[in-house]
XYZ file of N, CA and C in Angstrom:
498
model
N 107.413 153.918 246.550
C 106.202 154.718 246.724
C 106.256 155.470 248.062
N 107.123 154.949 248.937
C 107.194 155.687 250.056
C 107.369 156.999 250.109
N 108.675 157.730 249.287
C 108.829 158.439 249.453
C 107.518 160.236 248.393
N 106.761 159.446 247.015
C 106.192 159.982 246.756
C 104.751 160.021 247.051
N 104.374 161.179 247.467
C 102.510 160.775 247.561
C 101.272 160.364 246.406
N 100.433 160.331 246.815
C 99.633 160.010 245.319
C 99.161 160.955 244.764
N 99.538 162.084 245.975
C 99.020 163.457 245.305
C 100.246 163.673 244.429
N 101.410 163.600 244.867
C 102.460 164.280 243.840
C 102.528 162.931 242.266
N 101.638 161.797 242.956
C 101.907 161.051 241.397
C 100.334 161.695 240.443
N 99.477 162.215 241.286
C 98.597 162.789 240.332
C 99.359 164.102 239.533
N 99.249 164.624 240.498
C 100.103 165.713 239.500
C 101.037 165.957 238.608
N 101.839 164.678 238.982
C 102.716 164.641 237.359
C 102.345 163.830 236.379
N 101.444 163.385 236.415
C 100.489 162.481 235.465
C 99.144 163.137 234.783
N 99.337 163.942 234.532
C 97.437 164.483 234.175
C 97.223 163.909 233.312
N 98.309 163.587 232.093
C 98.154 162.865 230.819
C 97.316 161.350 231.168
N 97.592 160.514 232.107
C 97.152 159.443 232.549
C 95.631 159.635 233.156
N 95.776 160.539 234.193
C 94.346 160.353 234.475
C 93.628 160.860 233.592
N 93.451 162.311 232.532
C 92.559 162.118 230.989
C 92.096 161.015 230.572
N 93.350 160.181 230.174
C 93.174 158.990 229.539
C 92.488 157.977 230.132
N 92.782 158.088 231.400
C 91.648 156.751 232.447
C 92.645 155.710 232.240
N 94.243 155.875 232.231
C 95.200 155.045 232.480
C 95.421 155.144 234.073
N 95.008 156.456 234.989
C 95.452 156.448 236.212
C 93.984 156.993 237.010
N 93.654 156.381 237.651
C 92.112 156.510 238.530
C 92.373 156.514 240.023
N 92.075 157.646 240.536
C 91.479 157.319 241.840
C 90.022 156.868 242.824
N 90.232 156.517 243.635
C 88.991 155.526 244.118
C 87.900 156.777 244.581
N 87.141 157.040 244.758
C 86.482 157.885 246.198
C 86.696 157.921 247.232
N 86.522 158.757 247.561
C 87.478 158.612 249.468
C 86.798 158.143 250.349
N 86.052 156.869 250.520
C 85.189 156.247 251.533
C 85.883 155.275 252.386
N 86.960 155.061 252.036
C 87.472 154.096 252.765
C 88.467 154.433 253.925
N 88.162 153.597 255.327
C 88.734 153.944 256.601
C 90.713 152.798 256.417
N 90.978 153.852 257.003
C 92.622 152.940 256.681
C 92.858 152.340 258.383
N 93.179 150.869 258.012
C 93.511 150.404 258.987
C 95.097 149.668 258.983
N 94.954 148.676 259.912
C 96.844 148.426 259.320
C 97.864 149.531 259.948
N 99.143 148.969 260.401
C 100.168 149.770 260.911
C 100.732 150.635 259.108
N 101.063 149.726 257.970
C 101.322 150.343 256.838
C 100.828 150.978 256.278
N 100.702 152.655 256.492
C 99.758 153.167 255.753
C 100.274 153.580 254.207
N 100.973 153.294 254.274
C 101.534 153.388 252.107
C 101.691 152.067 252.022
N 101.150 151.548 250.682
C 101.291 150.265 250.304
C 100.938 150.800 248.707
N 101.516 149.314 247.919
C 101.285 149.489 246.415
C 101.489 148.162 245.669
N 100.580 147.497 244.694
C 101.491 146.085 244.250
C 100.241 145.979 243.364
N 100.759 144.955 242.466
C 99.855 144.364 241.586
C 98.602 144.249 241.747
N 97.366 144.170 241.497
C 96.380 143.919 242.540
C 95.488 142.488 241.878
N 95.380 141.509 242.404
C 94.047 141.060 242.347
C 92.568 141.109 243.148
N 92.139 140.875 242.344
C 90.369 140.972 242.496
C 89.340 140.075 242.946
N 88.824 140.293 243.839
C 87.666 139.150 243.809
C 86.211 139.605 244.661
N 85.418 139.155 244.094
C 84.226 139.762 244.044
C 83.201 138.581 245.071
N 82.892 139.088 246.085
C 81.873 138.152 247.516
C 81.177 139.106 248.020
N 79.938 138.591 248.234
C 78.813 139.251 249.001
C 78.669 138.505 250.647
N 79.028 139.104 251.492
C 78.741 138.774 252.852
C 79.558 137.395 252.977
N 80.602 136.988 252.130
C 81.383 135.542 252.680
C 82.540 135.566 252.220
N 83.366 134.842 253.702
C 84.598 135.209 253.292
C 85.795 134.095 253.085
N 85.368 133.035 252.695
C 86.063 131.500 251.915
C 86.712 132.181 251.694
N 86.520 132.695 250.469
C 87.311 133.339 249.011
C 88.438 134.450 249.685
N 88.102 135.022 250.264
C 89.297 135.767 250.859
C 90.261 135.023 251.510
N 89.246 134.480 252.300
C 90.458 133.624 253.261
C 91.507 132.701 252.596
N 91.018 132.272 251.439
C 91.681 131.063 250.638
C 92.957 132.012 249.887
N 92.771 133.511 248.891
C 93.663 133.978 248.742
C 94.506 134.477 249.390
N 94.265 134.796 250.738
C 95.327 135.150 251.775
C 95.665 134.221 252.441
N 95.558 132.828 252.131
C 96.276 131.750 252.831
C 97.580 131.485 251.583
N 97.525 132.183 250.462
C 98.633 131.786 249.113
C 99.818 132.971 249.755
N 100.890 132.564 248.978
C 101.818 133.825 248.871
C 101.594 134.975 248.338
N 101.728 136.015 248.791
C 100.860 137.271 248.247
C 102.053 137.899 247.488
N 103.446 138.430 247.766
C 104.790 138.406 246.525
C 104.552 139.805 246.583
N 103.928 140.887 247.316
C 103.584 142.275 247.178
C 102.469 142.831 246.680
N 101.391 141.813 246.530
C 100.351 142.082 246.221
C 99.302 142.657 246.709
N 98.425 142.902 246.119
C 97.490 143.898 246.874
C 95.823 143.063 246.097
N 95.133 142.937 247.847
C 94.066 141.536 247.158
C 93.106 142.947 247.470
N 92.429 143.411 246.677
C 90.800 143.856 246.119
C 89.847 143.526 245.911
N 89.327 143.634 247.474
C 87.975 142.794 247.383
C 86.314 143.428 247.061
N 85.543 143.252 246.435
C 83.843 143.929 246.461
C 83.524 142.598 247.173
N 82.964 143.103 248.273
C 81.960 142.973 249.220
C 80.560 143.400 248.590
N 80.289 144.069 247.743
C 78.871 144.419 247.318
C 78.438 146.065 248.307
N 79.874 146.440 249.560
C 79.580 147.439 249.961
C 78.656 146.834 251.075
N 78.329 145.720 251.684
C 77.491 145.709 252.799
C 78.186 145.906 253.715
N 77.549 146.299 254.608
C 77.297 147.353 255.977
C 76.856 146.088 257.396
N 76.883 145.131 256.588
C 75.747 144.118 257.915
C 76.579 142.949 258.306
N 77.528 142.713 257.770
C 78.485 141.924 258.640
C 80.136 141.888 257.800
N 81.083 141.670 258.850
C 82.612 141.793 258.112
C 83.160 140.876 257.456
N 84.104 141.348 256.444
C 84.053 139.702 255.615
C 85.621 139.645 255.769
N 86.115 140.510 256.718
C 87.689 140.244 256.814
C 88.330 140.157 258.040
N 89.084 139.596 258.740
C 88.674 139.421 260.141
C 90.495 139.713 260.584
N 90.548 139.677 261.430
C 92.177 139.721 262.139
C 92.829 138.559 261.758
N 92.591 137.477 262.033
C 93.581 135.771 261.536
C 93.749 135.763 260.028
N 92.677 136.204 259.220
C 93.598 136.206 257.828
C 94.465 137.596 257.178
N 94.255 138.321 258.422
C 94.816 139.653 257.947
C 96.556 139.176 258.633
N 96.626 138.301 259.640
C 97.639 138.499 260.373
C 98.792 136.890 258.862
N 97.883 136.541 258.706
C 98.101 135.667 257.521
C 98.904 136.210 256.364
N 98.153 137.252 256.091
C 98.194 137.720 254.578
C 99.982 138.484 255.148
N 99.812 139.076 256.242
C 101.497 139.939 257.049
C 102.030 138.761 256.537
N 102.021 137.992 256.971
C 102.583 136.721 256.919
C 103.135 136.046 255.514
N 102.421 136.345 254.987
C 102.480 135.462 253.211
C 103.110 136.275 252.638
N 103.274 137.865 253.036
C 103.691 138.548 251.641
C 102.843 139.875 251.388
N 101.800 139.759 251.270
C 100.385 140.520 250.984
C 100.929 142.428 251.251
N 101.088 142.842 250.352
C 101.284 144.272 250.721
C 99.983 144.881 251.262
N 98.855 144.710 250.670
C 97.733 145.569 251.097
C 96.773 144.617 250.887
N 95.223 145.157 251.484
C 93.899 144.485 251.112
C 93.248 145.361 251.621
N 92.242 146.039 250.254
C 90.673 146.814 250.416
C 89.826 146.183 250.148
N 88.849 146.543 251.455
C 87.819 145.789 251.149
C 86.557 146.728 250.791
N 86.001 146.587 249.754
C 84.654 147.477 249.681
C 83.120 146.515 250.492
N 83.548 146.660 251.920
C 82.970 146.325 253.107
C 83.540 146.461 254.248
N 82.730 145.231 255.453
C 83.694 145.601 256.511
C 84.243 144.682 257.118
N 85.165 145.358 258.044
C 86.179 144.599 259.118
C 86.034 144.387 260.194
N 86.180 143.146 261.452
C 86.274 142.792 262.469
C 87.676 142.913 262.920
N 88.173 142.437 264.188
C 89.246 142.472 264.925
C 90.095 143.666 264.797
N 89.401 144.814 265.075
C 90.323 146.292 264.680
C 91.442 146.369 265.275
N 91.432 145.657 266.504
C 92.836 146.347 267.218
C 94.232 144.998 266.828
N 93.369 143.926 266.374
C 94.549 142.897 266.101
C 95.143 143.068 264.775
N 94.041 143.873 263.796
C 94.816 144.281 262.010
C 95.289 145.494 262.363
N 95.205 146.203 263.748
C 95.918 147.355 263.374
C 97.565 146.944 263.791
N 97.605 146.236 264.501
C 98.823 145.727 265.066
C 99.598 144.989 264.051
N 99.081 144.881 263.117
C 100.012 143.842 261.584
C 100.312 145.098 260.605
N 101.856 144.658 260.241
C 102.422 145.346 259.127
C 102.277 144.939 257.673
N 100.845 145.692 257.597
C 99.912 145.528 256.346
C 99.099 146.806 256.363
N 99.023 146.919 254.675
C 97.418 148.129 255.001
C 96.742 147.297 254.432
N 95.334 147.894 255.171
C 94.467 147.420 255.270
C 92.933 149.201 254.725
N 92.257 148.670 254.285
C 91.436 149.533 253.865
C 90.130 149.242 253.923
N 89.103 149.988 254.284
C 87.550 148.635 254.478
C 86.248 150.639 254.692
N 85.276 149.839 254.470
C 84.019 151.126 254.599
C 84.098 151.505 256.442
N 83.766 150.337 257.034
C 84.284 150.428 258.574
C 84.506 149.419 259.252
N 84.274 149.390 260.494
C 84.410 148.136 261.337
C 82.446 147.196 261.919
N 82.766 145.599 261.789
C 81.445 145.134 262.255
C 82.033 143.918 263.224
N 80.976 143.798 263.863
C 81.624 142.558 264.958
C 80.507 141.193 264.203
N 79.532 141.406 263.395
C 79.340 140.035 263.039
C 79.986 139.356 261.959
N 80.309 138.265 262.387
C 80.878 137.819 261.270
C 80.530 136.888 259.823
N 81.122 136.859 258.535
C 80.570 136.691 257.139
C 80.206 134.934 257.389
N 79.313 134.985 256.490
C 79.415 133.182 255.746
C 79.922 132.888 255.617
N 79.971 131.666 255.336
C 80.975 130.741 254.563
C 80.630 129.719 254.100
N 80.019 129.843 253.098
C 79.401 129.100 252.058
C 80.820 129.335 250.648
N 81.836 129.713 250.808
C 82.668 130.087 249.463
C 82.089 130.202 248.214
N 81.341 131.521 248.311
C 80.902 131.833 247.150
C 81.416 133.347 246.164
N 81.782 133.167 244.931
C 82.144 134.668 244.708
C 82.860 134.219 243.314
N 83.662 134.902 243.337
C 84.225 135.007 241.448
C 85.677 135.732 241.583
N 86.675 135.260 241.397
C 88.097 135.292 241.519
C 88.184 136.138 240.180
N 89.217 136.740 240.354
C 90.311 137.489 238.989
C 89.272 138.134 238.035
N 87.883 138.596 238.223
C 87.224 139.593 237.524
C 86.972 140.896 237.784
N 86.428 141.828 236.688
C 87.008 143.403 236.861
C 85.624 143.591 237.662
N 85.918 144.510 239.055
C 84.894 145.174 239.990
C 85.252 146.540 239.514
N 84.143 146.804 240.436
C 83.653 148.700 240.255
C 83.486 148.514 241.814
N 84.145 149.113 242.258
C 84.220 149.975 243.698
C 85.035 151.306 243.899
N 84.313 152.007 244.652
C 84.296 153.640 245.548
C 84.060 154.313 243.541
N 83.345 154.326 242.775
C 83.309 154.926 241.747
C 84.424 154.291 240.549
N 85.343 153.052 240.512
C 86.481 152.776 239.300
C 86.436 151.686 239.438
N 86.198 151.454 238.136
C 86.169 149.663 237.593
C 87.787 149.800 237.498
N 88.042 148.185 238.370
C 89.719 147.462 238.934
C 89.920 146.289 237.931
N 90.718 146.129 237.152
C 91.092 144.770 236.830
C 91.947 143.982 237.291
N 91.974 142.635 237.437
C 92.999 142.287 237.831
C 94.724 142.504 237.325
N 95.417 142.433 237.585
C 96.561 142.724 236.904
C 96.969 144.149 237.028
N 96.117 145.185 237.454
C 96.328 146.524 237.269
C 97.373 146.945 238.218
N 97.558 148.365 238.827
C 98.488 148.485 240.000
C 97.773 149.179 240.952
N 97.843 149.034 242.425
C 97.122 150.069 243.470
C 98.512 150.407 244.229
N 98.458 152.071 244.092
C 98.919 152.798 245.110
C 98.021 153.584 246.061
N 98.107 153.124 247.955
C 97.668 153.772 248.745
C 98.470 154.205 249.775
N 98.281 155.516 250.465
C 98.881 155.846 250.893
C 97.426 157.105 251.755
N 97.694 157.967 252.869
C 96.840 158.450 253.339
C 95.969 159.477 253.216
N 96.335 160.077 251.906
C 95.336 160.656 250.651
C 94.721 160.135 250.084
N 94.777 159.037 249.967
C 94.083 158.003 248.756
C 94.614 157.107 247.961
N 93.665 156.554 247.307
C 94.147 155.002 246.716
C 93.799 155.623 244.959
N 94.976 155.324 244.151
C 95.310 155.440 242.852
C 95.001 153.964 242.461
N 94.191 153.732 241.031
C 94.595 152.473 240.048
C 95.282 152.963 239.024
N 95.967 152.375 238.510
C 97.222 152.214 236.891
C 97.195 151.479 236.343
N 96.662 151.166 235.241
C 96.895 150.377 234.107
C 98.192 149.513 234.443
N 99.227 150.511 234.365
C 100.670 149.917 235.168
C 101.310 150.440 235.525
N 102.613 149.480 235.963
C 103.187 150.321 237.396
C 104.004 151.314 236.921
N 103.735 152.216 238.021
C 104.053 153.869 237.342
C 105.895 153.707 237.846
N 106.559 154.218 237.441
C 107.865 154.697 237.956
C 107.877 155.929 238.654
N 108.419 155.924 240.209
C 108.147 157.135 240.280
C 109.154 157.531 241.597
């Protein structure tokens, strides 16, 4: 994926995006992370203001994956912090968007990971581990399933049914 953009994979795909085999997100999201192209399988998981559930999948081997999180979009505290971002570098984890926000900006920017989020907050989430693993969200405008593919890169973030060759 490095070498193609997502603009040049839109464009040779129109057949896909018609079909709603290839979706892009809305462009709301701030890119953080030294990797700004990333792409992998994605799973899903769905938390409002707590971040167990994240933390617990980025403590697994991530294998090139890309963890997709709904936050619910709140604005009032971060549910992803620098220690599990420096984790997830660590495990494998190609990417993680969060449809919310992020703490420790200058320590996830320093990890070779992307990272994607609405913006940055200094309070930090619950942790009560509450939320719902491996189900389909709707964030920036496109319902994600698990299993699907995310390509991002600094135009934007593509979903695929599957992984495109390209």
């Amino acid at each position: 994926m490095a070498l193609v953009t997502t603009a040049e994979v839109c464009d040779a795909n129109p057949q896909l995006i018609v079909s709603g085999e290839l979706r892009a997100l809305q462009p709301i999201f701030k890119i953080y992370g030294r990797r700004q192209v990333f792409s992998g399988p994605v799973v899903t998981l769905k938390v409002f203001e707590d971040n167990v559930l994240v933390r617990e999948f980025l403590e697994e081997k991530g294998n090139g994956r890309v963890l997709v999180v709904d936050g619910g979009g709140s604005l009032r505290c971060a549910i992803l912090g620098g220690n599990p971002v420096v984790q997830a570098q660590n495990n494998g984890w190609a990417g993680i968007v969060v449809n919310g926000c992020v703490r420790d900006v200058d320590e996830i920017n320093g990890c070779d990971i992307g990272v994607r989020a609405l913006a940055s907050h200094p309070m930090k989430a619950n942790k009560k581990g509450i939320g719902e693993k491996h189900v389909p969200i709707t964030i920036a405008g496109t319902r994600i399933c698990d299993g699907e593919w995310l390509y991002a890169d600094t135009d934007g973030i593509l979903i695929s049914k599957m992984e495109l060759c390209v």
